[in-house]
mmCIF file of C-alpha atoms in Angstrom:
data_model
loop_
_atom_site.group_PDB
_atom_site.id
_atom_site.type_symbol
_atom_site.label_atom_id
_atom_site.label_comp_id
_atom_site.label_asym_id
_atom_site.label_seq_id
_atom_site.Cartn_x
_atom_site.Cartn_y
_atom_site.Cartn_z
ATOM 1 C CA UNK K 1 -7.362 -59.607 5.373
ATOM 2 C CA UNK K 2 -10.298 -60.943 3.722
ATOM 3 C CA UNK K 3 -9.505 -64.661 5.554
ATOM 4 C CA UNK K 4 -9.256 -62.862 8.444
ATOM 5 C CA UNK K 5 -12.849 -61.107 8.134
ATOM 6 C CA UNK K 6 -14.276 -64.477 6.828
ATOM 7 C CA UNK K 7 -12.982 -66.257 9.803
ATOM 8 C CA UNK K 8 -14.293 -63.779 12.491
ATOM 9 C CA UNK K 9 -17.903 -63.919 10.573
ATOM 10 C CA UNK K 10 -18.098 -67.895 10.869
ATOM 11 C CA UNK K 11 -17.348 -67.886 14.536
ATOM 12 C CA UNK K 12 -19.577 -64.759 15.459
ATOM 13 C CA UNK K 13 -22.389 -66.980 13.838
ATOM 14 C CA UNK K 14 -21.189 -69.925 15.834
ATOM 15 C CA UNK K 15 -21.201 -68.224 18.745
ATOM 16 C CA UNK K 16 -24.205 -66.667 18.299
ATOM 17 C CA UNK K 17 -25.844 -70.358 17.220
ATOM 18 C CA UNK K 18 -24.599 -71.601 20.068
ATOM 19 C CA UNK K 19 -25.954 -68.836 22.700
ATOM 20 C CA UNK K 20 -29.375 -69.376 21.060
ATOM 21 C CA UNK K 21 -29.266 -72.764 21.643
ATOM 22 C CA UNK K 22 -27.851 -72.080 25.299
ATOM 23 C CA UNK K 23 -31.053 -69.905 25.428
ATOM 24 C CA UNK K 24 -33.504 -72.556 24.644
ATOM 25 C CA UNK K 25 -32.174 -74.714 26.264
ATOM 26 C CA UNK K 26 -32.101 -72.619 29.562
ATOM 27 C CA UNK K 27 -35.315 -71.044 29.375
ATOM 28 C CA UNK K 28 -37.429 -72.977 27.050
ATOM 29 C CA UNK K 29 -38.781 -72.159 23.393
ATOM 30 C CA UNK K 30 -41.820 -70.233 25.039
ATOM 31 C CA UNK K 31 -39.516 -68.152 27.949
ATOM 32 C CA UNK K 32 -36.920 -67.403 24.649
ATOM 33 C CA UNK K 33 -40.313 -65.919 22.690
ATOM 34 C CA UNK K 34 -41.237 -63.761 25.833
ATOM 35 C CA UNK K 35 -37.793 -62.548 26.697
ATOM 36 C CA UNK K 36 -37.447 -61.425 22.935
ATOM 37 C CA UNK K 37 -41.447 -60.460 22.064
ATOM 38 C CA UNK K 38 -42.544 -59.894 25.291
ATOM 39 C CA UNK K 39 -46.337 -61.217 27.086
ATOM 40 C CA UNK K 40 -48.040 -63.405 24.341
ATOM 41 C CA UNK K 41 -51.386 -61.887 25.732
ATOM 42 C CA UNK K 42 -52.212 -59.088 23.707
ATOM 43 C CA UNK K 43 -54.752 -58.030 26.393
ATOM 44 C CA UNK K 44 -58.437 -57.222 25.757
ATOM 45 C CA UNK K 45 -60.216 -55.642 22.790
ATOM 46 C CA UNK K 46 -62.276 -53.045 22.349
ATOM 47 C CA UNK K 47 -65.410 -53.631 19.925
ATOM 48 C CA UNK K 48 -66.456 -50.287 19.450
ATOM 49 C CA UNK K 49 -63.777 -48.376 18.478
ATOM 50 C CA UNK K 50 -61.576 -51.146 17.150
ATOM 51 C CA UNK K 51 -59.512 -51.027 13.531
ATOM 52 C CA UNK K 52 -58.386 -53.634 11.282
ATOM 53 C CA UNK K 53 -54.930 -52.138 10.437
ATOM 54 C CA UNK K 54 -53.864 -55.301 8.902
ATOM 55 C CA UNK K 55 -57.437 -57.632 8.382
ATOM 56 C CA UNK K 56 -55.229 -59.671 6.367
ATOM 57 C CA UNK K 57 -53.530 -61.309 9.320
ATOM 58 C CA UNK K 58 -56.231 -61.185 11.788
ATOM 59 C CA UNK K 59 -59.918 -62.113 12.922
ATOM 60 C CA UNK K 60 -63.221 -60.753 13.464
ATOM 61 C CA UNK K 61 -66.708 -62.194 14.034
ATOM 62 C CA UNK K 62 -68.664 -59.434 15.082
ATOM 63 C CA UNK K 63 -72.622 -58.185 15.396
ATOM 64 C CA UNK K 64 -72.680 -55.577 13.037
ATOM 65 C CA UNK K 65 -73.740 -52.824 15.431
ATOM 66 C CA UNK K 66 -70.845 -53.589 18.139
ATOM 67 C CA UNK K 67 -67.927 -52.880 15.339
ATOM 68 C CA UNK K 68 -68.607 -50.084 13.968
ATOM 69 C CA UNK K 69 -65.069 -49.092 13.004
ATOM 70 C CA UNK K 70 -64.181 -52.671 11.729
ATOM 71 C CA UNK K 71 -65.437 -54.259 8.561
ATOM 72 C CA UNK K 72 -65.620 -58.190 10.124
ATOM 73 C CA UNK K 73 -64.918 -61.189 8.703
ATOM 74 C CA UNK K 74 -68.395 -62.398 8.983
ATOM 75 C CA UNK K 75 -71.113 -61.171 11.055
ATOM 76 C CA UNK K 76 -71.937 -63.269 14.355
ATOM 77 C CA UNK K 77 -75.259 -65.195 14.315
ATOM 78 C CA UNK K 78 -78.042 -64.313 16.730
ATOM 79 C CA UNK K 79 -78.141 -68.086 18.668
ATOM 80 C CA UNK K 80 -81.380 -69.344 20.594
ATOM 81 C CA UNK K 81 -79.983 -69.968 24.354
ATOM 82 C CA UNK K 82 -78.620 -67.492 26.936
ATOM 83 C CA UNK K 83 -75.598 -65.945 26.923
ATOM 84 C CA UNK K 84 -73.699 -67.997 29.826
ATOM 85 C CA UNK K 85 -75.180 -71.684 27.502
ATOM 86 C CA UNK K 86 -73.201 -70.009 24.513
ATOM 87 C CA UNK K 87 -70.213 -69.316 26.814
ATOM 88 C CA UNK K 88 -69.844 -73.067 27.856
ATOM 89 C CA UNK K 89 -70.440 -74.271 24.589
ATOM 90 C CA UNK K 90 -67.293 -71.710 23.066
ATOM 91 C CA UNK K 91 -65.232 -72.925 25.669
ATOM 92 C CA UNK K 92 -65.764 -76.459 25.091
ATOM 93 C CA UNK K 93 -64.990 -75.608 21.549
ATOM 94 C CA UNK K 94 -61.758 -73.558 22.290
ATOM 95 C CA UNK K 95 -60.245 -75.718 24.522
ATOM 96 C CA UNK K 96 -60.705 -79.061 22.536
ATOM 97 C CA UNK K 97 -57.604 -77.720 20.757
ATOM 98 C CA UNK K 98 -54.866 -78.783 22.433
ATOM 99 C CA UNK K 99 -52.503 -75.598 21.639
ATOM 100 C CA UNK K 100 -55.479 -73.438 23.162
ATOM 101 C CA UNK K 101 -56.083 -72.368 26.562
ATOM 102 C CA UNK K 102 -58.100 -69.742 28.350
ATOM 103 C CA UNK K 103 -56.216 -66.850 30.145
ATOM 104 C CA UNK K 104 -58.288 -64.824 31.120
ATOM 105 C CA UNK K 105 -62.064 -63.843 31.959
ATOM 106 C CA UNK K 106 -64.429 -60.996 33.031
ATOM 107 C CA UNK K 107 -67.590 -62.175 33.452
ATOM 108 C CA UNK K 108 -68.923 -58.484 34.500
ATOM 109 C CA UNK K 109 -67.728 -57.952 30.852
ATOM 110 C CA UNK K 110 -68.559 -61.310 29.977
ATOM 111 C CA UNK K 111 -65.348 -61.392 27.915
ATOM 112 C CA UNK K 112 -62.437 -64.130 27.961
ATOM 113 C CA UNK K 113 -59.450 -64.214 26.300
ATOM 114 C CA UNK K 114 -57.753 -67.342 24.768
ATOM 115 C CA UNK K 115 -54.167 -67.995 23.909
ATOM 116 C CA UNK K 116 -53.521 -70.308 20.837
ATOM 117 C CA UNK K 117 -50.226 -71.192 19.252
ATOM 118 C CA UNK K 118 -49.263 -72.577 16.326
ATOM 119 C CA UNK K 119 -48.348 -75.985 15.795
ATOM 120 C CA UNK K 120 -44.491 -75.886 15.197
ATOM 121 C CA UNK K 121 -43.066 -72.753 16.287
ATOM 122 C CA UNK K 122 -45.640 -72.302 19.037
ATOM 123 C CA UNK K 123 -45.924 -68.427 18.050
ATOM 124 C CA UNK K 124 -49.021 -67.251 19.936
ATOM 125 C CA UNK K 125 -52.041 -65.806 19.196
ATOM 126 C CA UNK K 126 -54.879 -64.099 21.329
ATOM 127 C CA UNK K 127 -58.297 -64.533 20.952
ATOM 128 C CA UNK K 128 -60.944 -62.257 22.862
ATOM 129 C CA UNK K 129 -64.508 -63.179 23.350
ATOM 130 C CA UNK K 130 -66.937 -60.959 23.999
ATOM 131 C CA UNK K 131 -70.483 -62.968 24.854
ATOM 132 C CA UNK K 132 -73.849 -60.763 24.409
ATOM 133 C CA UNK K 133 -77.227 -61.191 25.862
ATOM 134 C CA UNK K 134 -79.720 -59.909 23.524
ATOM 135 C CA UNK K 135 -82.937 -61.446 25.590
ATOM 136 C CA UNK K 136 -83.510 -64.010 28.134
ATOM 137 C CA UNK K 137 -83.205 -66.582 25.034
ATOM 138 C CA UNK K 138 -81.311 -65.008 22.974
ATOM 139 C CA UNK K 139 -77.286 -64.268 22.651
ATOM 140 C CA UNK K 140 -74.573 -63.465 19.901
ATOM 141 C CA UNK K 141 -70.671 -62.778 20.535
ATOM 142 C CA UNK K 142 -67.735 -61.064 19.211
ATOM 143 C CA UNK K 143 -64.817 -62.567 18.877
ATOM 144 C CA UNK K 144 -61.200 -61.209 17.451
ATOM 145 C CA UNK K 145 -58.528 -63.333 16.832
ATOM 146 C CA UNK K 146 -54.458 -61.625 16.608
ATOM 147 C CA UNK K 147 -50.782 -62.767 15.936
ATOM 148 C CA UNK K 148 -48.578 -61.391 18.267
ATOM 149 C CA UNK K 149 -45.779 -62.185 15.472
ATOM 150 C CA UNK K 150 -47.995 -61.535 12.156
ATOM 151 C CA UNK K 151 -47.499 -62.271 8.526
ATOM 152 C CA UNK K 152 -46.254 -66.076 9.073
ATOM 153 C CA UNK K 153 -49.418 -67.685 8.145
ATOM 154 C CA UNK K 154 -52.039 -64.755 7.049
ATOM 155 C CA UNK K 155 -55.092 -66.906 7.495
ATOM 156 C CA UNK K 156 -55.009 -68.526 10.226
ATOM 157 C CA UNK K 157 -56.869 -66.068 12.471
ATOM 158 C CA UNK K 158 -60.083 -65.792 10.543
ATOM 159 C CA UNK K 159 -59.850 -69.597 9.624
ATOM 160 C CA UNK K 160 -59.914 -70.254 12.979
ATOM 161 C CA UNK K 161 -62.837 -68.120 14.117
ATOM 162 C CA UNK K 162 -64.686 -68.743 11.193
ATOM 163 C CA UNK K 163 -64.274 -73.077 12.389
ATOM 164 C CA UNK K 164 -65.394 -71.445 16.147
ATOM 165 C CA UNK K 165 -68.793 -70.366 14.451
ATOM 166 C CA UNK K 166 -69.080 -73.171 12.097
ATOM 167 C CA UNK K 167 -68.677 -75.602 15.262
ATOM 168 C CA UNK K 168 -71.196 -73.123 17.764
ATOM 169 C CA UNK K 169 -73.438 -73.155 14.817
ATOM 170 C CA UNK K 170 -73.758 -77.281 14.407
ATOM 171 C CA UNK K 171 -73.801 -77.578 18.323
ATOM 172 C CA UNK K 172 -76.053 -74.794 19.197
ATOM 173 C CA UNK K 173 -79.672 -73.794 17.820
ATOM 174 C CA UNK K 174 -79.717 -70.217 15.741
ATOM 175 C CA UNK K 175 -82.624 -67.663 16.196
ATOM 176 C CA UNK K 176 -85.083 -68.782 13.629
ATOM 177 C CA UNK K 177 -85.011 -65.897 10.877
ATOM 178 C CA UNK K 178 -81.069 -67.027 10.675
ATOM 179 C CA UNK K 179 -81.427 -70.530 10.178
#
């Protein structure tokens, strides 16, 4: 009996291997993600009212005064050029990564989202930009960075903003009483 039980275990994982592999092969590693974890996008953010249920496996750069609910990783820098210059310059930034591409964008929000996935499994991740104009000359952003499948590598949303800032920082010129 136990042969028997043994026996119908190994082939149930066969078969199973093999219909995964079918899968794949069929619909791709990215199609097999969707079908099981549904859209990668996690859709847009909200900055006022978000929560950090699990701020060890995601991102936040944030003006103090936008998230208010959310303690961020590190508050965004007030930078010397309009809003739409720090736009171009983030995208520049985002999209020199070759796993990163925009999805979406608002500019009556001015917000765009970004989809990033990680190197070997390709799990996704969403990252929403929020761009602020504080004067003519003068802009910040918020940005928040999620795993749609969390837990697999707990840093890598903040580490990732926090490079976005370091990079904006080098590249762009910061209001004077933050330099």
């Amino acid at each position: 009996m136990r042969r028997i039980a043994i026996s119908i275990a190994i082939h149930m994982a066969g078969f199973l291997l093999v219909s995964s592999l079918l899968l794949v092969a069929v619909v791709g590693r990215e199609g097999t993600l969707r079908l099981f974890l549904g859209d990668p996008d996690l859709g847009r953010v909200d900055f006022e009212t978000l929560t950090r249920p699990h701020p060890e496996a995601d991102g936040l750069v944030c003006p103090p005064s936008l998230c208010r609910a959310a303690r961020p990783d590190r508050s965004a820098p007030v930078f010397a050029v309009p809003a739409r210059e720090l736009a171009r310059a983030l995208k520049r930034i985002a999209e020199a990564d070759p796993l990163t591409r925009r999805i979406a964008s608002d500019a009556g929000l001015g917000e765009e989202r970004y989809l990033s996935r990680t190197l070997i499994f390709r799990f996704p991740d969403t990252i929403v930009v929020r761009y602020i104009e504080l004067t003519r000359d003068h802009s910040t952003l918020a940005l928040s960075s999620r795993s749609q499948i969390g837990g697999i590598d707990p840093d890598r949303n903040r580490s990732r903003l926090m490079r976005w800032i370091d990079r904006l920082s080098s590249e762009i010129p910061l209001r004077r009483d933050e330099s």
